């Protein structure tokens, strides 16, 4: 299922695709190991679906044709609406091919999380339809979809969960290196034998973590947090490898490691 609405989750609607609800591992000797999956998130005091439809459902489209008058005068342009039984917008492609993508997934170890749970929060943006829309042209998708932004570990204490550890990953606001290939769609001839042509973009982008923040929570006081920050530098785009890692521990001490690769050295010959 997924949320349908604008700023808030107004309704929950069933969508296509297959997701895992529960995995049971049993070796016939030991008690079964149950792992359960939830696809929800909290909005205020309400639990809502974390799913979103990656591509809108449209069964109609506008088209046009051109023609000339029987007397050889000026031509004309006709716009008309076409309804189809199938979708006129392709299914979403940026959620590993699934039409529904999830902002958050919770993995419970045990039927009710008896052995704890882990929450995963992902980047997840809906695809955009081309401005000048032609049926079956791929949507504008976001290559950073699916990047893990936050992972939080919980332990079950009594009837409530307590945070144990959290890892937050920070990415650049925009892709640092990107290329765009052009695609071309040629649709049917109109009444004057003119082809309808549409170009569209196929982006390829490089996303990388600039830093990670690890928070360790005290068992007795959740407000007592030990925080470690790791920053990553990529100074040579010839190999796109990390060149420097700086770890700042909870006491403010920096620990730096530098990495060098073959591409970092200039070849000099006599």
Short mmCIF file of C-alpha atoms in Angstrom, two decimals:
data_model
loop_
_atom_site.label_atom_id
_atom_site.label_comp_id
_atom_site.label_asym_id
_atom_site.label_seq_id
_atom_site.Cartn_x
_atom_site.Cartn_y
_atom_site.Cartn_z
CA UNK A 1 0.00 0.00 0.00
CA UNK A 2 1.01 3.64 -0.27
CA UNK A 3 -0.05 7.09 0.89
CA UNK A 4 -2.15 9.14 -1.53
CA UNK A 5 -2.23 12.85 -0.81
CA UNK A 6 -0.21 16.02 -0.97
CA UNK A 7 1.31 17.42 2.21
CA UNK A 8 -0.10 14.72 4.50
CA UNK A 9 -1.12 11.11 4.14
CA UNK A 10 -4.81 11.49 3.34
CA UNK A 11 -5.70 7.98 2.23
CA UNK A 12 -4.07 4.58 2.01
CA UNK A 13 -4.48 2.83 -1.32
CA UNK A 14 -3.42 -0.61 -2.44
CA UNK A 15 -0.71 -0.65 -5.08
CA UNK A 16 1.04 -3.16 -7.28
CA UNK A 17 4.21 -5.00 -6.45
CA UNK A 18 5.32 -7.65 -3.98
CA UNK A 19 6.94 -7.03 -0.60
CA UNK A 20 8.12 -9.31 2.19
CA UNK A 21 5.92 -9.41 5.29
CA UNK A 22 7.68 -12.13 7.33
CA UNK A 23 10.49 -14.66 7.08
CA UNK A 24 10.54 -17.77 9.29
CA UNK A 25 13.75 -19.81 9.54
CA UNK A 26 13.42 -23.31 11.02
CA UNK A 27 16.08 -26.02 11.19
CA UNK A 28 13.74 -28.58 12.81
CA UNK A 29 15.69 -28.59 16.07
CA UNK A 30 15.88 -25.10 17.50
CA UNK A 31 12.97 -22.68 17.91
CA UNK A 32 11.97 -20.91 14.72
CA UNK A 33 13.60 -17.55 14.02
CA UNK A 34 11.04 -14.98 12.88
CA UNK A 35 11.89 -11.74 11.10
CA UNK A 36 8.98 -9.42 10.42
CA UNK A 37 8.87 -6.34 8.19
CA UNK A 38 6.76 -3.20 8.60
CA UNK A 39 6.31 -0.48 5.96
CA UNK A 40 4.99 2.37 8.07
CA UNK A 41 6.16 5.65 9.59
CA UNK A 42 4.95 8.09 12.22
CA UNK A 43 3.35 11.40 11.26
CA UNK A 44 2.54 13.21 14.48
CA UNK A 45 0.59 10.74 16.58
CA UNK A 46 -0.56 8.72 13.58
CA UNK A 47 0.99 5.64 11.99
CA UNK A 48 0.74 5.81 8.21
CA UNK A 49 2.10 3.87 5.26
CA UNK A 50 5.64 4.81 4.26
CA UNK A 51 4.98 3.84 0.65
CA UNK A 52 4.55 6.25 -2.20
CA UNK A 53 3.51 5.69 -5.79
CA UNK A 54 6.62 6.40 -7.84
CA UNK A 55 4.72 7.29 -11.01
CA UNK A 56 1.18 8.74 -11.34
CA UNK A 57 -1.62 6.62 -12.76
CA UNK A 58 -2.98 8.21 -15.93
CA UNK A 59 -5.31 6.55 -18.41
CA UNK A 60 -5.74 9.52 -20.72
CA UNK A 61 -3.59 11.80 -22.81
CA UNK A 62 -3.92 14.77 -25.09
CA UNK A 63 -2.81 14.53 -28.69
CA UNK A 64 -3.00 16.64 -31.81
CA UNK A 65 -3.10 16.32 -35.56
CA UNK A 66 -2.61 18.71 -38.44
CA UNK A 67 -4.37 18.99 -41.76
CA UNK A 68 -5.14 21.30 -44.63
CA UNK A 69 -8.39 22.60 -46.01
CA UNK A 70 -9.91 20.98 -49.09
CA UNK A 71 -9.49 24.26 -51.01
CA UNK A 72 -5.79 24.42 -50.41
CA UNK A 73 -5.99 27.17 -47.81
CA UNK A 74 -4.31 27.42 -44.46
CA UNK A 75 -3.81 24.26 -42.48
CA UNK A 76 -5.32 23.56 -39.08
CA UNK A 77 -4.26 22.03 -35.78
CA UNK A 78 -6.66 19.81 -33.87
CA UNK A 79 -6.25 18.85 -30.19
CA UNK A 80 -8.16 15.90 -28.81
CA UNK A 81 -8.35 13.69 -25.69
CA UNK A 82 -7.63 9.97 -25.82
CA UNK A 83 -8.61 7.53 -23.09
CA UNK A 84 -6.88 4.16 -22.92
CA UNK A 85 -7.51 0.99 -20.93
CA UNK A 86 -3.86 0.81 -19.87
CA UNK A 87 -1.55 3.37 -18.31
CA UNK A 88 -0.20 6.12 -20.51
CA UNK A 89 2.62 6.86 -18.04
CA UNK A 90 5.29 4.15 -17.53
CA UNK A 91 5.54 2.45 -14.16
CA UNK A 92 8.11 3.83 -11.77
CA UNK A 93 11.67 2.67 -12.36
CA UNK A 94 13.60 4.23 -9.46
CA UNK A 95 12.43 1.87 -6.69
CA UNK A 96 14.24 -1.19 -8.08
CA UNK A 97 11.53 -1.51 -10.70
CA UNK A 98 8.64 -1.51 -8.24
CA UNK A 99 5.73 0.93 -8.80
CA UNK A 100 5.71 1.65 -5.04
CA UNK A 101 8.77 2.85 -3.09
CA UNK A 102 9.06 3.08 0.71
CA UNK A 103 10.50 5.92 2.76
CA UNK A 104 10.96 3.72 5.82
CA UNK A 105 11.20 -0.01 6.52
CA UNK A 106 11.28 -1.54 10.00
CA UNK A 107 12.78 -5.00 10.55
CA UNK A 108 11.64 -6.70 13.76
CA UNK A 109 13.69 -9.58 15.15
CA UNK A 110 10.99 -11.79 16.62
CA UNK A 111 7.26 -11.66 15.94
CA UNK A 112 6.85 -8.54 18.08
CA UNK A 113 10.47 -7.43 18.18
CA UNK A 114 11.42 -9.48 21.23
CA UNK A 115 15.06 -9.37 20.11
CA UNK A 116 14.95 -5.75 19.02
CA UNK A 117 14.25 -3.95 15.78
CA UNK A 118 15.99 -1.81 13.18
CA UNK A 119 14.48 1.16 11.36
CA UNK A 120 15.82 2.10 7.92
CA UNK A 121 15.01 5.50 6.37
CA UNK A 122 15.71 5.98 2.66
CA UNK A 123 15.71 8.75 0.11
CA UNK A 124 12.57 8.29 -1.91
CA UNK A 125 11.25 10.89 -4.35
CA UNK A 126 8.44 10.44 -6.83
CA UNK A 127 9.31 10.57 -10.49
CA UNK A 128 8.31 13.52 -12.68
CA UNK A 129 6.46 13.45 -15.97
CA UNK A 130 8.03 15.20 -18.93
CA UNK A 131 6.82 18.79 -19.45
CA UNK A 132 5.84 18.12 -23.04
CA UNK A 133 4.24 14.77 -22.45
CA UNK A 134 4.30 12.01 -25.05
CA UNK A 135 2.99 8.53 -24.10
CA UNK A 136 5.59 5.96 -23.05
CA UNK A 137 8.41 8.47 -22.66
CA UNK A 138 10.36 7.52 -19.50
CA UNK A 139 9.75 9.70 -16.46
CA UNK A 140 12.39 11.98 -14.96
CA UNK A 141 13.75 9.76 -12.19
CA UNK A 142 16.08 10.56 -9.30
CA UNK A 143 19.26 8.53 -9.20
CA UNK A 144 19.71 9.07 -5.45
CA UNK A 145 16.53 7.15 -4.66
CA UNK A 146 17.24 4.25 -2.34
CA UNK A 147 20.21 5.83 -0.55
CA UNK A 148 20.14 4.93 3.15
CA UNK A 149 19.90 8.12 5.22
CA UNK A 150 19.40 6.76 8.72
CA UNK A 151 19.59 3.40 10.48
CA UNK A 152 18.44 3.12 14.08
CA UNK A 153 18.77 0.08 16.35
CA UNK A 154 16.26 -0.48 19.18
CA UNK A 155 16.09 -2.88 22.11
CA UNK A 156 12.80 -4.01 23.63
CA UNK A 157 12.47 -3.18 27.32
CA UNK A 158 9.13 -4.15 28.79
CA UNK A 159 6.47 -2.91 26.41
CA UNK A 160 8.50 -0.18 24.73
CA UNK A 161 11.55 0.13 22.54
CA UNK A 162 14.68 2.00 23.57
CA UNK A 163 17.17 3.47 21.11
CA UNK A 164 20.57 1.81 21.28
CA UNK A 165 22.50 3.05 18.26
CA UNK A 166 21.91 5.28 15.25
CA UNK A 167 23.92 5.84 12.08
CA UNK A 168 23.07 8.90 10.00
CA UNK A 169 24.60 9.30 6.54
CA UNK A 170 24.96 12.74 4.94
CA UNK A 171 25.13 13.18 1.16
CA UNK A 172 25.84 16.26 -0.99
CA UNK A 173 22.78 18.40 -1.80
CA UNK A 174 23.40 17.73 -5.49
CA UNK A 175 25.24 15.10 -7.48
CA UNK A 176 28.91 16.05 -7.85
CA UNK A 177 29.50 14.38 -11.20
CA UNK A 178 26.79 13.65 -13.71
CA UNK A 179 26.25 12.93 -17.38
CA UNK A 180 23.06 12.93 -19.41
CA UNK A 181 22.39 10.77 -22.43
CA UNK A 182 19.59 11.64 -24.81
CA UNK A 183 16.82 9.21 -25.67
CA UNK A 184 14.48 9.54 -28.63
CA UNK A 185 10.88 8.43 -29.09
CA UNK A 186 9.24 8.59 -32.50
CA UNK A 187 5.46 8.16 -32.45
CA UNK A 188 3.04 7.46 -35.29
CA UNK A 189 2.61 9.59 -38.40
CA UNK A 190 -0.17 12.14 -38.41
CA UNK A 191 -2.53 12.74 -41.30
CA UNK A 192 0.09 14.73 -43.22
CA UNK A 193 2.82 12.16 -42.75
CA UNK A 194 4.67 14.21 -40.10
CA UNK A 195 6.51 12.27 -37.41
CA UNK A 196 6.01 13.22 -33.77
CA UNK A 197 9.42 13.21 -32.11
CA UNK A 198 10.27 13.52 -28.41
CA UNK A 199 13.75 13.68 -26.86
CA UNK A 200 14.19 12.76 -23.20
CA UNK A 201 17.04 12.62 -20.68
CA UNK A 202 18.71 9.54 -19.23
CA UNK A 203 20.76 10.87 -16.30
CA UNK A 204 23.75 9.13 -14.74
CA UNK A 205 24.95 10.70 -11.48
CA UNK A 206 27.56 10.06 -8.80
CA UNK A 207 26.35 10.19 -5.22
CA UNK A 208 28.60 9.50 -2.25
CA UNK A 209 28.50 9.99 1.54
CA UNK A 210 30.24 13.13 2.75
CA UNK A 211 29.97 12.08 6.40
CA UNK A 212 28.42 9.62 8.81
CA UNK A 213 27.34 10.32 12.38
CA UNK A 214 27.21 7.40 14.81
CA UNK A 215 25.26 7.95 18.02
CA UNK A 216 25.56 5.50 20.92
CA UNK A 217 22.81 5.86 23.56
CA UNK A 218 23.24 5.12 27.24
CA UNK A 219 21.18 2.22 28.60
CA UNK A 220 20.12 4.23 31.64
CA UNK A 221 19.58 7.65 30.03
CA UNK A 222 18.71 8.06 26.35
CA UNK A 223 19.69 11.73 26.48
CA UNK A 224 23.26 10.65 27.26
CA UNK A 225 24.69 10.21 23.76
CA UNK A 226 28.23 9.45 22.61
CA UNK A 227 28.66 10.80 19.08
CA UNK A 228 31.34 9.99 16.52
CA UNK A 229 31.52 11.79 13.17
CA UNK A 230 33.39 10.48 10.15
CA UNK A 231 33.95 12.74 7.13
CA UNK A 232 35.02 11.55 3.69
CA UNK A 233 36.91 13.44 1.00
CA UNK A 234 37.17 12.55 -2.68
CA UNK A 235 39.86 14.78 -4.19
CA UNK A 236 40.46 12.91 -7.45
CA UNK A 237 37.51 12.29 -9.76
CA UNK A 238 39.73 10.20 -12.04
CA UNK A 239 39.10 7.21 -9.76
CA UNK A 240 36.17 8.38 -7.56
CA UNK A 241 37.75 6.76 -4.51
CA UNK A 242 37.87 8.18 -0.99
CA UNK A 243 41.19 9.98 -0.45
CA UNK A 244 40.88 11.07 3.16
CA UNK A 245 38.86 9.93 6.16
CA UNK A 246 38.66 12.00 9.34
CA UNK A 247 37.10 10.51 12.47
CA UNK A 248 36.09 12.89 15.25
CA UNK A 249 35.33 11.00 18.44
CA UNK A 250 33.01 11.97 21.28
CA UNK A 251 35.89 13.79 23.02
CA UNK A 252 36.58 16.00 20.00
CA UNK A 253 39.80 14.20 19.00
CA UNK A 254 40.49 13.89 15.26
CA UNK A 255 41.97 10.77 13.68
CA UNK A 256 42.88 11.15 10.03
CA UNK A 257 43.72 8.55 7.39
CA UNK A 258 44.89 9.38 3.85
CA UNK A 259 44.56 7.02 0.89
CA UNK A 260 46.52 7.16 -2.37
CA UNK A 261 45.93 5.31 -5.62
CA UNK A 262 47.84 4.81 -8.86
CA UNK A 263 45.91 7.63 -10.54
CA UNK A 264 47.13 10.07 -7.85
CA UNK A 265 50.72 9.88 -9.11
CA UNK A 266 51.89 11.71 -12.20
CA UNK A 267 53.74 9.54 -14.72
CA UNK A 268 57.05 11.19 -15.53
CA UNK A 269 59.43 9.92 -18.19
CA UNK A 270 62.87 11.16 -19.24
#
